Structure formats: structure tokens, C-alpha cells
CSV table of C-alpha atoms in Angstrom, one decimal:
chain,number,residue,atom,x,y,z
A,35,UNK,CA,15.2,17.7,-10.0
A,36,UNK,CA,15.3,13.9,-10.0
A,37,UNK,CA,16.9,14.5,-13.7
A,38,UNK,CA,20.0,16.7,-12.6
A,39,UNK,CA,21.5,13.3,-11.4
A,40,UNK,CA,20.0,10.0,-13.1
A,41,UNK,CA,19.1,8.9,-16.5
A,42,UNK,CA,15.8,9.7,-18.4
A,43,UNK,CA,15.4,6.3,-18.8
A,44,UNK,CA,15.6,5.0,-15.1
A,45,UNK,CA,13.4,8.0,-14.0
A,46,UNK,CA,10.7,7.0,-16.6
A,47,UNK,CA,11.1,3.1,-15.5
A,48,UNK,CA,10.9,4.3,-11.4
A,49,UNK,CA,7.7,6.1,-12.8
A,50,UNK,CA,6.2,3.2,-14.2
A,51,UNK,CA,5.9,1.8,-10.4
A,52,UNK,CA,2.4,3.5,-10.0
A,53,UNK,CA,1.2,0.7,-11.7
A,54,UNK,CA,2.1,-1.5,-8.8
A,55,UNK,CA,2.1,1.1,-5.8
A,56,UNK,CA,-2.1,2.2,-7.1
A,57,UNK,CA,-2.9,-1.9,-5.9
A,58,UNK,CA,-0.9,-2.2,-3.2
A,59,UNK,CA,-2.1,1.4,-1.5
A,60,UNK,CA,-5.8,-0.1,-2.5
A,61,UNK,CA,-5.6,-3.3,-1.0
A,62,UNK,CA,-3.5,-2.3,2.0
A,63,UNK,CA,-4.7,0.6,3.0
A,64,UNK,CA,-8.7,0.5,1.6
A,65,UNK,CA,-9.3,-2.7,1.7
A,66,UNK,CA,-10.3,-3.1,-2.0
A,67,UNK,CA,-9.6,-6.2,-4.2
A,68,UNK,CA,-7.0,-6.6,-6.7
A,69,UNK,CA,-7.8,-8.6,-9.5
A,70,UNK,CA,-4.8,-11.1,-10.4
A,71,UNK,CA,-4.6,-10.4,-14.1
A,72,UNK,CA,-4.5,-6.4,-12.9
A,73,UNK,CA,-1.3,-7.4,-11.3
A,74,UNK,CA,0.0,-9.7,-14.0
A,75,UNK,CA,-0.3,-6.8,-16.6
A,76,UNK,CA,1.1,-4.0,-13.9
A,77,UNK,CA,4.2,-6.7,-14.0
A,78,UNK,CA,4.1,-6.8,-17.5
A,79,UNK,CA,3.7,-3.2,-17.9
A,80,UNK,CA,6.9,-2.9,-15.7
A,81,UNK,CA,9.1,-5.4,-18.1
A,82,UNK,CA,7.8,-3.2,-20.8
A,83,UNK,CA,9.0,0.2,-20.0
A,84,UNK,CA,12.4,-1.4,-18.7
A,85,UNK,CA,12.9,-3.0,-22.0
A,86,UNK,CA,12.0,0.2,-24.2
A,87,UNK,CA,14.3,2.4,-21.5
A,88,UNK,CA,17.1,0.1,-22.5
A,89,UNK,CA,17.5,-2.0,-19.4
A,90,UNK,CA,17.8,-5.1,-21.5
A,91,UNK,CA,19.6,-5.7,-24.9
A,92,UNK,CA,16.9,-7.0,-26.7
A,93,UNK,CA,19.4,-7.6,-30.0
A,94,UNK,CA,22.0,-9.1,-28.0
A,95,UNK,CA,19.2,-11.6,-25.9
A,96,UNK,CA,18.1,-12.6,-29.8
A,97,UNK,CA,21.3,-12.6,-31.2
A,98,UNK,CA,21.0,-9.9,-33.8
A,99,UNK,CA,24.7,-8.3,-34.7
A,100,UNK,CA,23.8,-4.2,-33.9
A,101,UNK,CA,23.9,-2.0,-37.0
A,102,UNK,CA,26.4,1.1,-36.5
A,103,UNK,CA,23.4,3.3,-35.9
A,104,UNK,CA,22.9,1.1,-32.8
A,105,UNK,CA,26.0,0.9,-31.8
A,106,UNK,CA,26.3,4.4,-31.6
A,107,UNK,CA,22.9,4.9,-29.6
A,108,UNK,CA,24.0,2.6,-27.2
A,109,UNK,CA,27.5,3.9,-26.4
A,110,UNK,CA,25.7,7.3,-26.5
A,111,UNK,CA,23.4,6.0,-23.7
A,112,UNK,CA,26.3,4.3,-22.5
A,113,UNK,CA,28.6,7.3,-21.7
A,114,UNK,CA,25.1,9.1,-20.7
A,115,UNK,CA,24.6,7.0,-17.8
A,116,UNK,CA,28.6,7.4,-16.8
A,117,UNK,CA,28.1,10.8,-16.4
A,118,UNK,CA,25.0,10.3,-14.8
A,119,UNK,CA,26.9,8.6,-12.6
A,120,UNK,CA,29.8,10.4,-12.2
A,121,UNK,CA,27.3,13.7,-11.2
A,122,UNK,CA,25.6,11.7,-8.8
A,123,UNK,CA,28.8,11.3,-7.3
A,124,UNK,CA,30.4,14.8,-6.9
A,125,UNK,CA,26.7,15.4,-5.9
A,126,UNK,CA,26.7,12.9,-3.0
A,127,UNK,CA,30.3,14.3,-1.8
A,128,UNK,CA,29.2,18.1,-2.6
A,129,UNK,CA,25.9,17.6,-0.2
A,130,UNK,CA,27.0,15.2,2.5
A,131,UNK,CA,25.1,17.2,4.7
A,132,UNK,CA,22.3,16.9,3.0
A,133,UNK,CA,19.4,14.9,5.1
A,134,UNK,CA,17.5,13.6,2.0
A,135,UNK,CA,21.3,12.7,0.5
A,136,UNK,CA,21.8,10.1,3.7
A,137,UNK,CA,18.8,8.9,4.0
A,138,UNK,CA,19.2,7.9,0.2
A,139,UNK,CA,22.3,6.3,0.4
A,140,UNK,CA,21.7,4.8,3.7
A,141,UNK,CA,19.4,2.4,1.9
A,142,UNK,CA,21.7,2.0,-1.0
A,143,UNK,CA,19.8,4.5,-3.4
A,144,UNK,CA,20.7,8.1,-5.0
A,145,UNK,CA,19.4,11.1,-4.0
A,146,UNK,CA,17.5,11.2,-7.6
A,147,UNK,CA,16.0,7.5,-7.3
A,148,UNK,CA,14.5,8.8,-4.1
A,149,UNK,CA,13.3,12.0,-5.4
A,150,UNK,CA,11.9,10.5,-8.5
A,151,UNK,CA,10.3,7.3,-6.4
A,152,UNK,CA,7.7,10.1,-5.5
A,153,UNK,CA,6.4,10.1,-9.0
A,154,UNK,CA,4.7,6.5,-8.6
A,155,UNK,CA,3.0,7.4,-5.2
A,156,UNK,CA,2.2,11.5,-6.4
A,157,UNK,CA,0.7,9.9,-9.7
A,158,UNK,CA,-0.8,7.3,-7.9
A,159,UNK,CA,-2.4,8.8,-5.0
A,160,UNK,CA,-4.0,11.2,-7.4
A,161,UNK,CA,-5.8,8.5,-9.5
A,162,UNK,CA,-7.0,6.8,-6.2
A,163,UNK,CA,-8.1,10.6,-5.1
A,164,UNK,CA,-10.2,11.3,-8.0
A,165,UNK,CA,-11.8,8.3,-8.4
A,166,UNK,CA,-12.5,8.6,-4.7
A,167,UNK,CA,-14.1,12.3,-5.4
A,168,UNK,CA,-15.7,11.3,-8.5
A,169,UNK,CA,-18.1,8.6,-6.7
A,170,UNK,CA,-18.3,10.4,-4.0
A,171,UNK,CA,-20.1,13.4,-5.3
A,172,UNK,CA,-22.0,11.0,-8.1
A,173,UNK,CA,-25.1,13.1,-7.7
A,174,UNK,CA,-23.5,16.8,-8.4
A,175,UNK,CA,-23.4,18.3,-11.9
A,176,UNK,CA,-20.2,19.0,-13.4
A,177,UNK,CA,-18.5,17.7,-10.7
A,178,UNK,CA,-15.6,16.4,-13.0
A,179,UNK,CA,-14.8,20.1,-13.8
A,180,UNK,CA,-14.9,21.4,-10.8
A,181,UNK,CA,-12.4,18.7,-9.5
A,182,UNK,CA,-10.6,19.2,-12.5
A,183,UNK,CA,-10.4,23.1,-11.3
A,184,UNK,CA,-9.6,22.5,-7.4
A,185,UNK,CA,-6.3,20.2,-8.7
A,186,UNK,CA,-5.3,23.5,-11.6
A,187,UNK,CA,-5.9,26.3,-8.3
A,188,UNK,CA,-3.4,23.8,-6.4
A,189,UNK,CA,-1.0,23.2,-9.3
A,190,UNK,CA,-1.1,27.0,-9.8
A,191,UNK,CA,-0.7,28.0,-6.1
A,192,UNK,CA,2.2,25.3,-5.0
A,193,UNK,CA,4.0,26.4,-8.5
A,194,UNK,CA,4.2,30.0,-7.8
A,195,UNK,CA,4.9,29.5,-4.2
A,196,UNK,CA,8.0,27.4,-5.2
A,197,UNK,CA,8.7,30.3,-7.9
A,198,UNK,CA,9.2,32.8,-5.1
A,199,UNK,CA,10.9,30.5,-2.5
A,200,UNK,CA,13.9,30.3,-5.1
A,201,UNK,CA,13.7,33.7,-6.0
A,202,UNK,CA,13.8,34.8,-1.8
A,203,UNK,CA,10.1,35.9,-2.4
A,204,UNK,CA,10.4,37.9,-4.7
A,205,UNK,CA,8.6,38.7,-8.3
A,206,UNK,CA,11.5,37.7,-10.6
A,207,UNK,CA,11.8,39.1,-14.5
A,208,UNK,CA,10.1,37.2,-17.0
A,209,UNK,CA,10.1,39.6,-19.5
A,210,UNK,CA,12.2,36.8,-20.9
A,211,UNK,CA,9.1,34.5,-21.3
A,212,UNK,CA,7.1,36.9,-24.0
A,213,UNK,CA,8.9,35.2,-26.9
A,214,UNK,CA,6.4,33.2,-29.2
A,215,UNK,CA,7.7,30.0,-28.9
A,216,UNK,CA,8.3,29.9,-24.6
A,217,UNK,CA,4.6,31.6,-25.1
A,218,UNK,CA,3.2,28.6,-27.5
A,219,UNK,CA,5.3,25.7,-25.1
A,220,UNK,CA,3.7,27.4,-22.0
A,221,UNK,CA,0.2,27.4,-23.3
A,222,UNK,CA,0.6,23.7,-24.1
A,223,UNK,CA,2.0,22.5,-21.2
A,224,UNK,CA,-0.8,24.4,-19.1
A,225,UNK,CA,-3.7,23.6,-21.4
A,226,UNK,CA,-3.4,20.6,-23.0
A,227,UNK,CA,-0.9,18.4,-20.6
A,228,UNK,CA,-2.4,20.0,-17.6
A,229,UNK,CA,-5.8,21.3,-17.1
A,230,UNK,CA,-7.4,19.3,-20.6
A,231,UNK,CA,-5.4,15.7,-18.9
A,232,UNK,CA,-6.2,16.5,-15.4
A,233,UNK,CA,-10.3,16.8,-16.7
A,234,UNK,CA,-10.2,13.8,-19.0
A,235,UNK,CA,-8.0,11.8,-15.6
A,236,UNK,CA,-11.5,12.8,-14.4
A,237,UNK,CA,-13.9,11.7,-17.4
A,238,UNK,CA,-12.1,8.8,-17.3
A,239,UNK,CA,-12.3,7.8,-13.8
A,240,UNK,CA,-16.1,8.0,-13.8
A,241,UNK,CA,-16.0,4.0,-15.7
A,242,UNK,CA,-12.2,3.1,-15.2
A,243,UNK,CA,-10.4,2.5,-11.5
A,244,UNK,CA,-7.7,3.7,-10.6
A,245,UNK,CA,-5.5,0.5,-11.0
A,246,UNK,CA,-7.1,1.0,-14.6
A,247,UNK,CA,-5.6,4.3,-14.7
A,248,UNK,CA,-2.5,3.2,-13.7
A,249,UNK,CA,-1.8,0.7,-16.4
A,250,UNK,CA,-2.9,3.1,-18.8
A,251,UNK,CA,-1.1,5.6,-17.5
A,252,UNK,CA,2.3,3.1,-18.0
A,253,UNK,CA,2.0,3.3,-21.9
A,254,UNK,CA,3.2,6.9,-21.9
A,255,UNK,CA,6.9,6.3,-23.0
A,256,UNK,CA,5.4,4.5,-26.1
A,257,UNK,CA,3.1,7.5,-27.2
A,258,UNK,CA,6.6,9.7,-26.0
A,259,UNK,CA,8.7,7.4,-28.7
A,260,UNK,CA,6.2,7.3,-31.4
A,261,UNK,CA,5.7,11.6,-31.4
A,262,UNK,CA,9.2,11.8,-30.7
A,263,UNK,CA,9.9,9.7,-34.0
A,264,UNK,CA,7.0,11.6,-35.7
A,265,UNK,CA,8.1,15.2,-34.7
A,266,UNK,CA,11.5,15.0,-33.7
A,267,UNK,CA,12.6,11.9,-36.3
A,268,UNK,CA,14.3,10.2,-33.4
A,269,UNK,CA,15.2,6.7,-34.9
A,270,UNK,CA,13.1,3.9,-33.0
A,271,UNK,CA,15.3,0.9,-32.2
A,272,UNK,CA,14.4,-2.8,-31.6
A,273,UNK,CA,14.2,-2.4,-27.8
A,274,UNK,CA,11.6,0.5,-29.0
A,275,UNK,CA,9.0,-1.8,-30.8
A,276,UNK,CA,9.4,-4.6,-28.4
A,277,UNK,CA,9.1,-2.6,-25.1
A,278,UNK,CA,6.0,-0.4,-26.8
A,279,UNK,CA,4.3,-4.1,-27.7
A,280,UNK,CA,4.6,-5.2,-24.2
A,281,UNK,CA,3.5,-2.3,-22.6
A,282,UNK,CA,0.3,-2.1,-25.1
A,283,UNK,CA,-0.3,-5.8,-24.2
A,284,UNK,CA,0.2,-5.2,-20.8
A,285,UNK,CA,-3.0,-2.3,-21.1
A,286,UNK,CA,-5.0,-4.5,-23.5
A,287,UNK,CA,-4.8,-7.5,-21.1
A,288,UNK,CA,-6.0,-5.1,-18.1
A,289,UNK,CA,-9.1,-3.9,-20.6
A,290,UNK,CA,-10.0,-7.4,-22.2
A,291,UNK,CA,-10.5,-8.6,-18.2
A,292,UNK,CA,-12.7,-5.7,-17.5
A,293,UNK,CA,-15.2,-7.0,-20.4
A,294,UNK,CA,-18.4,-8.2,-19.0
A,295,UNK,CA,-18.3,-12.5,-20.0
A,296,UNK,CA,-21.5,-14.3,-21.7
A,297,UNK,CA,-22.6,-15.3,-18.7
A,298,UNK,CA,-22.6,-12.4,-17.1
A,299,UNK,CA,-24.7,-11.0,-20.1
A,300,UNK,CA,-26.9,-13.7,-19.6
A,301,UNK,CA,-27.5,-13.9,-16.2
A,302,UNK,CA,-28.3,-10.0,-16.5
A,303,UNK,CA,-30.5,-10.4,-18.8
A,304,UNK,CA,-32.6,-12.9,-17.0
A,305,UNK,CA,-32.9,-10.3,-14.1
A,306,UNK,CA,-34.3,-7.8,-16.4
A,307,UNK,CA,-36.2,-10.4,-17.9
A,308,UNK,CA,-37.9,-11.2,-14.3
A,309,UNK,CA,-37.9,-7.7,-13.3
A,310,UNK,CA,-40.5,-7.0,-16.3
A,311,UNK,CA,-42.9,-10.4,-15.5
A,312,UNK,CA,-42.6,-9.5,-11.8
A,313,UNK,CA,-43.9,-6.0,-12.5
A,314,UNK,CA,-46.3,-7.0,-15.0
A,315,UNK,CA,-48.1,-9.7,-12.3
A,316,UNK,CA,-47.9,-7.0,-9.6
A,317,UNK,CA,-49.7,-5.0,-12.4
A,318,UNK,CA,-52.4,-7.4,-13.4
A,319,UNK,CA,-52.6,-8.4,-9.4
A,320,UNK,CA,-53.4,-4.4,-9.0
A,321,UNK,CA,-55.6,-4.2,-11.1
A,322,UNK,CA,-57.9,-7.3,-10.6
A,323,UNK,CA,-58.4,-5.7,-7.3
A,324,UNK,CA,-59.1,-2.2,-8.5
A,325,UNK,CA,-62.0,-3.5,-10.7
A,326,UNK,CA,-63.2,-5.9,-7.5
């Protein structure tokens, strides 16, 4: 929905927020601590997706004349965003009634940047949610699949009740949808993107938190580029490479924190290491006065 009336790229760059709204709704509202570098990379991560969304002219910053290709792309994406614009426009005057609308502009936003500012808190919410569930219920088997299959029950039941509020509750035709290839893209998009994600979301939040998740989760329009230039053979331009780099540094900051330190090895070793000649005195102590 959030689509109909801003640009791809803004809508992915509003998304990246859950890398910033997972900390802030962990340390406000549960009380847990947020590691600095965690929010260095979340900022990071941030610059990253708004330089591979185009929000900065990386060849014009460096001084690099744009080849024609380029200078296409970008008056593409120029006139893109013009009609973007203009839409949002005619849709503001078209639904000046419209609550949501108001509210929107009455704190200088569009209708879409609200609507897609509940990606970052949906997404975000969810990681803090399973990883909440997943420690929870540490002691139950499979409990990573069966929280995988509550959220695919809930996915299913709030997607067909939307289904019949557009169609006035009723079963529309989708005779329509038998083709192989809607079949094939259906099938994906329910197996793989939903229901094999949603269970390795799971998997993954068993080691990783959920500001972990996040800033993982903020690399997506680099694997997006890269199968879209392997697939699709959409040309990757300089803001491309240099937004994907930051965004990977951004993640590989955020996991080189998390490694446990020398001393930390150390000083676990040393309690092991007294564990086992506390135990083995307790031992000896036992059974001096056993043979007493």
C-alpha cells in the first residue's frame, strides 16, 4: 500500500529503521542494554541503505563524470520520484477526509511514509517477540517450529480475512491463479520467504538478539541487488557497491563485537579449571572419610 504513493527506494530506507527502533523499544521499554558499537553499526547500516537507495550521489561526492548508462538511471529514478510525488499529491487532495491522510501530513509526512514506518516496528516487534518466546520455552522440544507455525496460522488467518474484507466477504474467483508461473511465485513466496524465513528467524534467535537480527536483517537490499543483477541483469551502479559495502560492514562490525575476547577465554577457562580441582578435593575429601 505504502508503494502506491512513494518510491521503492525510500520505503526500503524507512524499513531499515528496525535496526534502530529493535534498541530503542529494548532499552526503553525492557530495560535491556544496548551495546554502543550495536548502535554505531545500526547508524551505519542506516547510511548504507540510503546510499545504495540513491539518497546520495556517490559519483558526484567523488567527482566521477556519470557514464550515459548512469545518466539515464538517474533521470529514470528522477522522473520516478516526480510521479511519486505528483500521486501522492492527487492522493492527498483525492482523500482529504481521510483520518490516516491528516494525521500524516499534520506532522509533515505522506500518507505512504506513515504506512510504511510500520514496517520497522512490525519487523521489529517480531524479532523482540521471538526471541522473547524462544527463551522463554528453552526447556520444550521443537519449540522453534511450533512458534514458527503459530506466526504461518496468523499470517494465513489475517491474509484471508483481508482477502474477504475487499471482496465484501465474499469467496472471490481465483481460477485465475492456476497458471504455472502465479502457482510457482505463490509457492515461493509462502514456503521459502515465509514459513522456511519465519523458522530460521527462529533458529536464529536461539544464539543471536534481536538487535542482532535487526542489523542482519538491514543487509537485505544488498542480497535484493546482487539476485536482481544475477537473475534479472539489472546493472549495479557505484552507489550499489558502496552502499552494499557499508551495510556488510555495518553487520560484520555488530558480529566481530559479539566474539568472546582472550580474556574472556581465559578467565573461563580458569573457572573450569577450578571447577574440576574443587571437585576433585571434594572427591578425595569424600572418600578419606568413607574408608575412616
Amino acid at each position: 500500500v505504502a508503494l502506491s504513493t512513494i518510491p521503492a527506494g525510500k520505503c526500503a530506507f524507512i524499513c531499515s529503521l528496525t535496526v534502530v527502533v529493535v534498541p530503542f523499544i529494548s532499552a526503553v521499554f525492557f530495560g535491556k542494554k544496548v551495546k554502543p558499537v550495536n548502535m554505531a553499526s545500526a547508524a551505519l547500516a542506516i547510511l548504507g541503505v540510503g546510499v545504495l537507495e540513491g539518497m546520495f550521489d556517490i559519483p558526484s561526492l567523488l567527482g566521477i563524470p556519470p557514464a550515459a548508462a548512469d545518466a539515464s538511471a538517474l533521470a529514470t529514478t528522477s522522473s520516478l520520484a516526480t510521479a511519486s510525488a505528483a500521486t501522492l499529491a492527487a492522493t492527498s487532495t483525492a482523500e482529504s477526509t481521510d483520518l490516516l491522510a491528516s494525521a500524516a501530513a499534520s506532522i509533515g509526512l505522506g500518507k505512504g511514509d506513515l504506512l510504511a514506518l510500520g514496517q520497522p516496528f512490525g519487523f521489529g516487534i517480531s524479532f523482540m517477540r521471538i526471541e522473547h518466546y524462544v527463551e522463554k520455552f528453552e526447556d520444550v522440544d521443537n519449540r522453534v517450529m511450533t512458534i514458527a507455525a503459530a506466526q504461518c496460522v496468523a499470517v494465513g488467518l489475517v491474509a484471508l480475512l483481508w482477502v474477504l474484507y475487499d471482496f465484501d466477504f465474499t469467496i472471490p474467483n481465483m481460477s485465475y491463479m492456476l497458471e504455472p508461473h502465479r502457482i510457482g511465485a505463490i509457492a515461493w513466496t509462502g514456503i521459502m520467504t515465509t514459513v522456511v524465513a519465519i523458522y530460521f528467524e527462529g533458529v536464529a534467535l536461539q544464539v543471536a538478539s534481536a538487535t542482532e537480527a535487526a542489523l542482519t536483517f538491514a543487509s537485505e537490499p544488498v542480497w535484493a541487488s546482487v539476485f536482481g543483477a544475477w537473475l534479472l541483469k539489472e546493472k549495479l551502479n557505484i552507489n550499489s557497491y558502496v552502499g552494499g559495502a557499508i551495510i556488510l560492514t555495518a553487520c560484520l562490525l555488530s558480529a566481530v563485537a559479539d566474539l568472546p575476547s582472550s580474556d574472556d577465554t581465559e578467565g573461563s577457562e580458569e573457572q573450569v579449571g577450578g571447577a574440576a580441582i574443587n571437585s576433585r578435593i571434594e572427591e578425595k575429601d569424600e572418600n578419606e572419610s568413607l574408608a575412616k
